[in-house]
Amino acid sequence: SFEALVQRHEALRTTFREQSGAPTQVIHDVSARHFAIIDLRTLSTGLRSAELERVLTNEAQGPFDLARGPLLRTTLVRLAEREHVLVLVMHHIVSDGWSMGILMREMAELYSAFVDARVPALPELPVQYADYAVWQRGWLQGSTLESQLDYWKHQLAGAPRALELLTDRPRPAVQTFRGATCAVSWPLQLWEGVQSLAQREGATPYMVLLAA
């Protein structure tokens, strides 16, 4: 089912390499590297839960190589004879929130079709995403492009060129991108307040926190 899904959508088997200074997409055949199976059925219940958490963490935090791929990783974790966890990790360059809805619907249909030994009820795709990208690039030029650029120039007029968020030292002339993370747990009431303020102001929680 999963291999059929990847075969159906070129974006799920695409990598990106640099060619003449520009990123270029490379569409591959379906590869076994997309799918892995981990069997934890022989472990005790406690060890099984701990190992599952380790697998989930490793999969979620594993880096992507845009040039080598795959940019979609799927791991099936077997916990018991009738209990499995499917781990799906995708790079945002080949998917988005809208894509996930399509992926889940088509995966469910493909799985049901293979189980019932029937042909999947999925229509042929008239275009692939690369076709759409070519069309969009051809469309977004001339007066259409100028109109889009003028809109954003107007919307962003007066905005700072850089966000001077460092308050304890000046921003260096050359960014090093060295940094760290700081985990903070918020009370639920505070988080709900941020969400409520964002909704009233037509903004996102990120925008509210950045302004704060």
PDB file of C-alpha atoms in Angstrom:
ATOM      1  CA  SER A   1       0.000   0.000   0.000  1.00  0.00           C
ATOM      2  CA  PHE A   2       2.744   2.405   0.927  1.00  0.00           C
ATOM      3  CA  GLU A   3       4.867   1.599  -2.119  1.00  0.00           C
ATOM      4  CA  ALA A   4       1.806   2.188  -4.320  1.00  0.00           C
ATOM      5  CA  LEU A   5       1.301   5.573  -2.669  1.00  0.00           C
ATOM      6  CA  VAL A   6       4.919   6.587  -3.252  1.00  0.00           C
ATOM      7  CA  GLN A   7       4.721   5.364  -6.839  1.00  0.00           C
ATOM      8  CA  ARG A   8       1.553   7.413  -7.357  1.00  0.00           C
ATOM      9  CA  HIS A   9       3.056  10.712  -6.129  1.00  0.00           C
ATOM     10  CA  GLU A  10       6.408  11.736  -7.587  1.00  0.00           C
ATOM     11  CA  ALA A  11       6.934  14.319  -4.821  1.00  0.00           C
ATOM     12  CA  LEU A  12       7.261  11.503  -2.267  1.00  0.00           C
ATOM     13  CA  ARG A  13      10.254  10.057  -4.128  1.00  0.00           C
ATOM     14  CA  THR A  14      11.987  13.292  -5.065  1.00  0.00           C
ATOM     15  CA  THR A  15      15.329  14.635  -3.855  1.00  0.00           C
ATOM     16  CA  PHE A  16      17.026  17.963  -4.558  1.00  0.00           C
ATOM     17  CA  ARG A  17      20.569  18.570  -5.715  1.00  0.00           C
ATOM     18  CA  GLU A  18      22.474  21.653  -6.787  1.00  0.00           C
ATOM     19  CA  GLN A  19      23.092  22.020 -10.497  1.00  0.00           C
ATOM     20  CA  SER A  20      24.787  25.110 -11.937  1.00  0.00           C
ATOM     21  CA  GLY A  21      24.133  26.927  -8.672  1.00  0.00           C
ATOM     22  CA  ALA A  22      20.396  26.213  -8.632  1.00  0.00           C
ATOM     23  CA  PRO A  23      18.358  23.528  -6.842  1.00  0.00           C
ATOM     24  CA  THR A  24      17.130  20.790  -9.161  1.00  0.00           C
ATOM     25  CA  GLN A  25      14.619  18.067  -8.372  1.00  0.00           C
ATOM     26  CA  VAL A  26      15.465  14.446  -9.070  1.00  0.00           C
ATOM     27  CA  ILE A  27      12.578  11.958  -9.233  1.00  0.00           C
ATOM     28  CA  HIS A  28      13.509   8.387  -8.270  1.00  0.00           C
ATOM     29  CA  ASP A  29      11.935   4.971  -8.606  1.00  0.00           C
ATOM     30  CA  VAL A  30      10.312   3.502  -5.496  1.00  0.00           C
ATOM     31  CA  SER A  31      13.041   2.425  -3.081  1.00  0.00           C
ATOM     32  CA  ALA A  32      12.932  -0.044  -0.199  1.00  0.00           C
ATOM     33  CA  ARG A  33      14.717   2.610   1.860  1.00  0.00           C
ATOM     34  CA  HIS A  34      11.379   4.331   2.332  1.00  0.00           C
ATOM     35  CA  PHE A  35      10.021   1.579   4.554  1.00  0.00           C
ATOM     36  CA  ALA A  36      11.463  -0.204   7.594  1.00  0.00           C
ATOM     37  CA  ILE A  37      10.015  -2.758  10.017  1.00  0.00           C
ATOM     38  CA  ILE A  38      11.004  -3.053  13.686  1.00  0.00           C
ATOM     39  CA  ASP A  39       9.702  -6.041  15.642  1.00  0.00           C
ATOM     40  CA  LEU A  40       9.385  -5.531  19.421  1.00  0.00           C
ATOM     41  CA  ARG A  41       7.078  -8.482  20.118  1.00  0.00           C
ATOM     42  CA  THR A  42       9.718 -10.468  21.991  1.00  0.00           C
ATOM     43  CA  LEU A  43      10.313  -7.722  24.585  1.00  0.00           C
ATOM     44  CA  SER A  44       8.512  -7.439  27.908  1.00  0.00           C
ATOM     45  CA  THR A  45       5.763  -4.827  28.210  1.00  0.00           C
ATOM     46  CA  GLY A  46       7.977  -2.335  30.049  1.00  0.00           C
ATOM     47  CA  LEU A  47      10.929  -2.714  27.714  1.00  0.00           C
ATOM     48  CA  ARG A  48       8.630  -2.583  24.701  1.00  0.00           C
ATOM     49  CA  SER A  49       7.198   0.795  25.734  1.00  0.00           C
ATOM     50  CA  ALA A  50      10.644   2.232  26.391  1.00  0.00           C
ATOM     51  CA  GLU A  51      11.988   0.961  23.077  1.00  0.00           C
ATOM     52  CA  LEU A  52       8.984   2.360  21.228  1.00  0.00           C
ATOM     53  CA  GLU A  53       9.631   5.795  22.745  1.00  0.00           C
ATOM     54  CA  ARG A  54      13.269   5.555  21.691  1.00  0.00           C
ATOM     55  CA  VAL A  55      12.294   4.636  18.125  1.00  0.00           C
ATOM     56  CA  LEU A  56       9.779   7.479  17.926  1.00  0.00           C
ATOM     57  CA  THR A  57      12.326   9.999  19.212  1.00  0.00           C
ATOM     58  CA  ASN A  58      15.066   8.823  16.864  1.00  0.00           C
ATOM     59  CA  GLU A  59      12.764   8.911  13.848  1.00  0.00           C
ATOM     60  CA  ALA A  60      11.376  12.349  14.668  1.00  0.00           C
ATOM     61  CA  GLN A  61      14.799  13.878  15.323  1.00  0.00           C
ATOM     62  CA  GLY A  62      16.672  12.153  12.491  1.00  0.00           C
ATOM     63  CA  PRO A  63      18.043  14.635   9.923  1.00  0.00           C
ATOM     64  CA  PHE A  64      17.183  14.660   6.229  1.00  0.00           C
ATOM     65  CA  ASP A  65      19.664  14.781   3.374  1.00  0.00           C
ATOM     66  CA  LEU A  66      17.945  16.732   0.590  1.00  0.00           C
ATOM     67  CA  ALA A  67      20.380  15.442  -2.016  1.00  0.00           C
ATOM     68  CA  ARG A  68      20.374  11.757  -1.090  1.00  0.00           C
ATOM     69  CA  GLY A  69      16.978  11.273   0.535  1.00  0.00           C
ATOM     70  CA  PRO A  70      14.657   9.744   1.230  1.00  0.00           C
ATOM     71  CA  LEU A  71      12.645  12.801   2.301  1.00  0.00           C
ATOM     72  CA  LEU A  72       9.886  10.568   3.573  1.00  0.00           C
ATOM     73  CA  ARG A  73      10.627   7.843   6.119  1.00  0.00           C
ATOM     74  CA  THR A  74       8.149   5.221   7.256  1.00  0.00           C
ATOM     75  CA  THR A  75       8.733   2.700  10.021  1.00  0.00           C
ATOM     76  CA  LEU A  76       6.274   0.019  11.115  1.00  0.00           C
ATOM     77  CA  VAL A  77       6.782  -0.996  14.756  1.00  0.00           C
ATOM     78  CA  ARG A  78       5.287  -4.361  15.679  1.00  0.00           C
ATOM     79  CA  LEU A  79       4.180  -4.411  19.334  1.00  0.00           C
ATOM     80  CA  ALA A  80       1.888  -7.443  19.301  1.00  0.00           C
ATOM     81  CA  GLU A  81       0.179  -9.738  16.809  1.00  0.00           C
ATOM     82  CA  ARG A  82      -2.616  -7.210  16.238  1.00  0.00           C
ATOM     83  CA  GLU A  83      -0.996  -4.012  17.515  1.00  0.00           C
ATOM     84  CA  HIS A  84       1.335  -1.895  15.398  1.00  0.00           C
ATOM     85  CA  VAL A  85       2.556   1.704  15.285  1.00  0.00           C
ATOM     86  CA  LEU A  86       3.180   3.341  11.907  1.00  0.00           C
ATOM     87  CA  VAL A  87       5.757   6.133  12.125  1.00  0.00           C
ATOM     88  CA  LEU A  88       5.724   8.610   9.245  1.00  0.00           C
ATOM     89  CA  VAL A  89       8.315  11.397   9.036  1.00  0.00           C
ATOM     90  CA  MET A  90       8.306  13.753   6.056  1.00  0.00           C
ATOM     91  CA  HIS A  91      10.388  16.784   5.106  1.00  0.00           C
ATOM     92  CA  HIS A  92       8.336  19.922   4.589  1.00  0.00           C
ATOM     93  CA  ILE A  93       9.862  20.425   1.134  1.00  0.00           C
ATOM     94  CA  VAL A  94       7.752  17.523  -0.199  1.00  0.00           C
ATOM     95  CA  SER A  95       4.622  17.838   1.940  1.00  0.00           C
ATOM     96  CA  ASP A  96       2.428  20.178   3.963  1.00  0.00           C
ATOM     97  CA  GLY A  97      -0.687  20.019   6.115  1.00  0.00           C
ATOM     98  CA  TRP A  98      -2.969  19.725   3.091  1.00  0.00           C
ATOM     99  CA  SER A  99      -0.834  16.898   1.725  1.00  0.00           C
ATOM    100  CA  MET A 100      -1.283  14.872   4.898  1.00  0.00           C
ATOM    101  CA  GLY A 101      -5.054  14.740   4.463  1.00  0.00           C
ATOM    102  CA  ILE A 102      -4.632  13.428   0.917  1.00  0.00           C
ATOM    103  CA  LEU A 103      -1.982  10.943   2.051  1.00  0.00           C
ATOM    104  CA  MET A 104      -4.164   9.480   4.810  1.00  0.00           C
ATOM    105  CA  ARG A 105      -7.234   9.141   2.575  1.00  0.00           C
ATOM    106  CA  GLU A 106      -5.335   7.469  -0.241  1.00  0.00           C
ATOM    107  CA  MET A 107      -3.367   5.240   2.127  1.00  0.00           C
ATOM    108  CA  ALA A 108      -6.620   4.019   3.670  1.00  0.00           C
ATOM    109  CA  GLU A 109      -8.104   3.259   0.239  1.00  0.00           C
ATOM    110  CA  LEU A 110      -4.977   1.480  -0.990  1.00  0.00           C
ATOM    111  CA  TYR A 111      -4.780  -0.620   2.174  1.00  0.00           C
ATOM    112  CA  SER A 112      -8.448  -1.591   1.995  1.00  0.00           C
ATOM    113  CA  ALA A 113      -8.119  -2.458  -1.691  1.00  0.00           C
ATOM    114  CA  PHE A 114      -5.123  -4.727  -1.156  1.00  0.00           C
ATOM    115  CA  VAL A 115      -6.813  -6.436   1.806  1.00  0.00           C
ATOM    116  CA  ASP A 116      -9.963  -7.033  -0.267  1.00  0.00           C
ATOM    117  CA  ALA A 117      -7.954  -8.037  -3.379  1.00  0.00           C
ATOM    118  CA  ARG A 118      -9.574  -5.358  -5.534  1.00  0.00           C
ATOM    119  CA  VAL A 119      -8.381  -2.445  -7.669  1.00  0.00           C
ATOM    120  CA  PRO A 120      -8.002   0.781  -5.624  1.00  0.00           C
ATOM    121  CA  ALA A 121     -10.743   3.323  -6.331  1.00  0.00           C
ATOM    122  CA  LEU A 122      -8.317   6.157  -6.998  1.00  0.00           C
ATOM    123  CA  PRO A 123      -8.486   8.181 -10.223  1.00  0.00           C
ATOM    124  CA  GLU A 124      -5.374   8.628 -12.315  1.00  0.00           C
ATOM    125  CA  LEU A 125      -3.514  11.852 -11.497  1.00  0.00           C
ATOM    126  CA  PRO A 126      -3.761  14.270 -14.454  1.00  0.00           C
ATOM    127  CA  VAL A 127      -0.586  16.086 -13.365  1.00  0.00           C
ATOM    128  CA  GLN A 128       2.252  15.699 -10.882  1.00  0.00           C
ATOM    129  CA  TYR A 129       3.496  18.495  -8.661  1.00  0.00           C
ATOM    130  CA  ALA A 130       6.424  19.163 -10.990  1.00  0.00           C
ATOM    131  CA  ASP A 131       3.908  19.879 -13.769  1.00  0.00           C
ATOM    132  CA  TYR A 132       2.112  22.360 -11.527  1.00  0.00           C
ATOM    133  CA  ALA A 133       5.402  24.043 -10.621  1.00  0.00           C
ATOM    134  CA  VAL A 134       6.271  24.497 -14.296  1.00  0.00           C
ATOM    135  CA  TRP A 135       2.834  26.009 -14.964  1.00  0.00           C
ATOM    136  CA  GLN A 136       3.077  28.324 -11.958  1.00  0.00           C
ATOM    137  CA  ARG A 137       6.535  29.559 -12.943  1.00  0.00           C
ATOM    138  CA  GLY A 138       5.273  30.312 -16.446  1.00  0.00           C
ATOM    139  CA  TRP A 139       2.241  32.139 -15.045  1.00  0.00           C
ATOM    140  CA  LEU A 140       4.053  34.120 -12.359  1.00  0.00           C
ATOM    141  CA  GLN A 141       5.909  36.611 -14.525  1.00  0.00           C
ATOM    142  CA  GLY A 142       5.363  39.946 -16.218  1.00  0.00           C
ATOM    143  CA  SER A 143       2.409  41.984 -14.922  1.00  0.00           C
ATOM    144  CA  THR A 144       1.188  39.129 -12.730  1.00  0.00           C
ATOM    145  CA  LEU A 145       4.515  38.951 -10.923  1.00  0.00           C
ATOM    146  CA  GLU A 146       4.715  42.734 -10.582  1.00  0.00           C
ATOM    147  CA  SER A 147       1.229  42.815  -9.078  1.00  0.00           C
ATOM    148  CA  GLN A 148       2.176  40.196  -6.495  1.00  0.00           C
ATOM    149  CA  LEU A 149       5.431  41.972  -5.631  1.00  0.00           C
ATOM    150  CA  ASP A 150       3.702  45.359  -5.337  1.00  0.00           C
ATOM    151  CA  TYR A 151       1.177  43.884  -2.898  1.00  0.00           C
ATOM    152  CA  TRP A 152       3.853  42.604  -0.545  1.00  0.00           C
ATOM    153  CA  LYS A 153       5.971  45.735  -0.867  1.00  0.00           C
ATOM    154  CA  HIS A 154       2.919  47.702   0.283  1.00  0.00           C
ATOM    155  CA  GLN A 155       2.108  45.252   3.107  1.00  0.00           C
ATOM    156  CA  LEU A 156       5.689  45.241   4.407  1.00  0.00           C
ATOM    157  CA  ALA A 157       6.419  48.934   3.960  1.00  0.00           C
ATOM    158  CA  GLY A 158       8.254  50.236   7.022  1.00  0.00           C
ATOM    159  CA  ALA A 159       8.988  46.798   8.426  1.00  0.00           C
ATOM    160  CA  PRO A 160      12.485  46.353   9.904  1.00  0.00           C
ATOM    161  CA  ARG A 161      14.985  44.592   7.652  1.00  0.00           C
ATOM    162  CA  ALA A 162      16.130  42.417  10.552  1.00  0.00           C
ATOM    163  CA  LEU A 163      14.639  41.399  13.900  1.00  0.00           C
ATOM    164  CA  GLU A 164      16.934  42.785  16.588  1.00  0.00           C
ATOM    165  CA  LEU A 165      15.954  40.276  19.250  1.00  0.00           C
ATOM    166  CA  LEU A 166      19.291  40.177  21.094  1.00  0.00           C
ATOM    167  CA  THR A 167      18.879  42.356  24.174  1.00  0.00           C
ATOM    168  CA  ASP A 168      22.092  41.533  26.024  1.00  0.00           C
ATOM    169  CA  ARG A 169      24.592  42.111  23.202  1.00  0.00           C
ATOM    170  CA  PRO A 170      24.599  43.660  19.712  1.00  0.00           C
ATOM    171  CA  ARG A 171      23.901  41.539  16.663  1.00  0.00           C
ATOM    172  CA  PRO A 172      27.216  40.505  15.063  1.00  0.00           C
ATOM    173  CA  ALA A 173      28.060  41.723  11.577  1.00  0.00           C
ATOM    174  CA  VAL A 174      28.199  38.118  10.369  1.00  0.00           C
ATOM    175  CA  GLN A 175      25.663  35.633  11.750  1.00  0.00           C
ATOM    176  CA  THR A 176      27.190  32.436  13.137  1.00  0.00           C
ATOM    177  CA  PHE A 177      23.857  30.648  13.760  1.00  0.00           C
ATOM    178  CA  ARG A 178      25.301  29.206  16.951  1.00  0.00           C
ATOM    179  CA  GLY A 179      22.579  28.803  19.523  1.00  0.00           C
ATOM    180  CA  ALA A 180      20.751  26.541  21.894  1.00  0.00           C
ATOM    181  CA  THR A 181      17.237  25.620  22.933  1.00  0.00           C
ATOM    182  CA  CYS A 182      15.401  26.465  26.127  1.00  0.00           C
ATOM    183  CA  ALA A 183      12.330  24.412  27.051  1.00  0.00           C
ATOM    184  CA  VAL A 184       9.622  26.234  28.992  1.00  0.00           C
ATOM    185  CA  SER A 185       6.364  24.764  30.288  1.00  0.00           C
ATOM    186  CA  TRP A 186       3.423  27.169  30.342  1.00  0.00           C
ATOM    187  CA  PRO A 187       0.278  26.990  32.450  1.00  0.00           C
ATOM    188  CA  LEU A 188      -2.692  26.000  30.288  1.00  0.00           C
ATOM    189  CA  GLN A 189      -4.516  29.229  31.162  1.00  0.00           C
ATOM    190  CA  LEU A 190      -1.627  31.341  29.840  1.00  0.00           C
ATOM    191  CA  TRP A 191      -1.479  29.405  26.566  1.00  0.00           C
ATOM    192  CA  GLU A 192      -5.239  29.672  26.074  1.00  0.00           C
ATOM    193  CA  GLY A 193      -4.913  33.426  26.664  1.00  0.00           C
ATOM    194  CA  VAL A 194      -2.294  33.697  23.930  1.00  0.00           C
ATOM    195  CA  GLN A 195      -4.513  31.765  21.511  1.00  0.00           C
ATOM    196  CA  SER A 196      -7.526  33.921  22.376  1.00  0.00           C
ATOM    197  CA  LEU A 197      -5.572  37.159  21.845  1.00  0.00           C
ATOM    198  CA  ALA A 198      -4.255  35.888  18.523  1.00  0.00           C
ATOM    199  CA  GLN A 199      -7.772  35.053  17.317  1.00  0.00           C
ATOM    200  CA  ARG A 200      -9.118  38.474  18.341  1.00  0.00           C
ATOM    201  CA  GLU A 201      -6.323  40.261  16.500  1.00  0.00           C
ATOM    202  CA  GLY A 202      -6.401  38.064  13.387  1.00  0.00           C
ATOM    203  CA  ALA A 203      -2.868  36.863  14.091  1.00  0.00           C
ATOM    204  CA  THR A 204      -1.098  33.602  14.901  1.00  0.00           C
ATOM    205  CA  PRO A 205       0.236  32.614  18.342  1.00  0.00           C
ATOM    206  CA  TYR A 206       3.747  32.956  16.881  1.00  0.00           C
ATOM    207  CA  MET A 207       3.041  36.584  15.962  1.00  0.00           C
ATOM    208  CA  VAL A 208       1.729  37.288  19.467  1.00  0.00           C
ATOM    209  CA  LEU A 209       4.807  35.769  21.109  1.00  0.00           C
ATOM    210  CA  LEU A 210       7.164  37.597  18.749  1.00  0.00           C
ATOM    211  CA  ALA A 211       5.468  40.896  19.523  1.00  0.00           C
ATOM    212  CA  ALA A 212       5.671  40.174  23.256  1.00  0.00           C
TER     213      ALA A 212
END
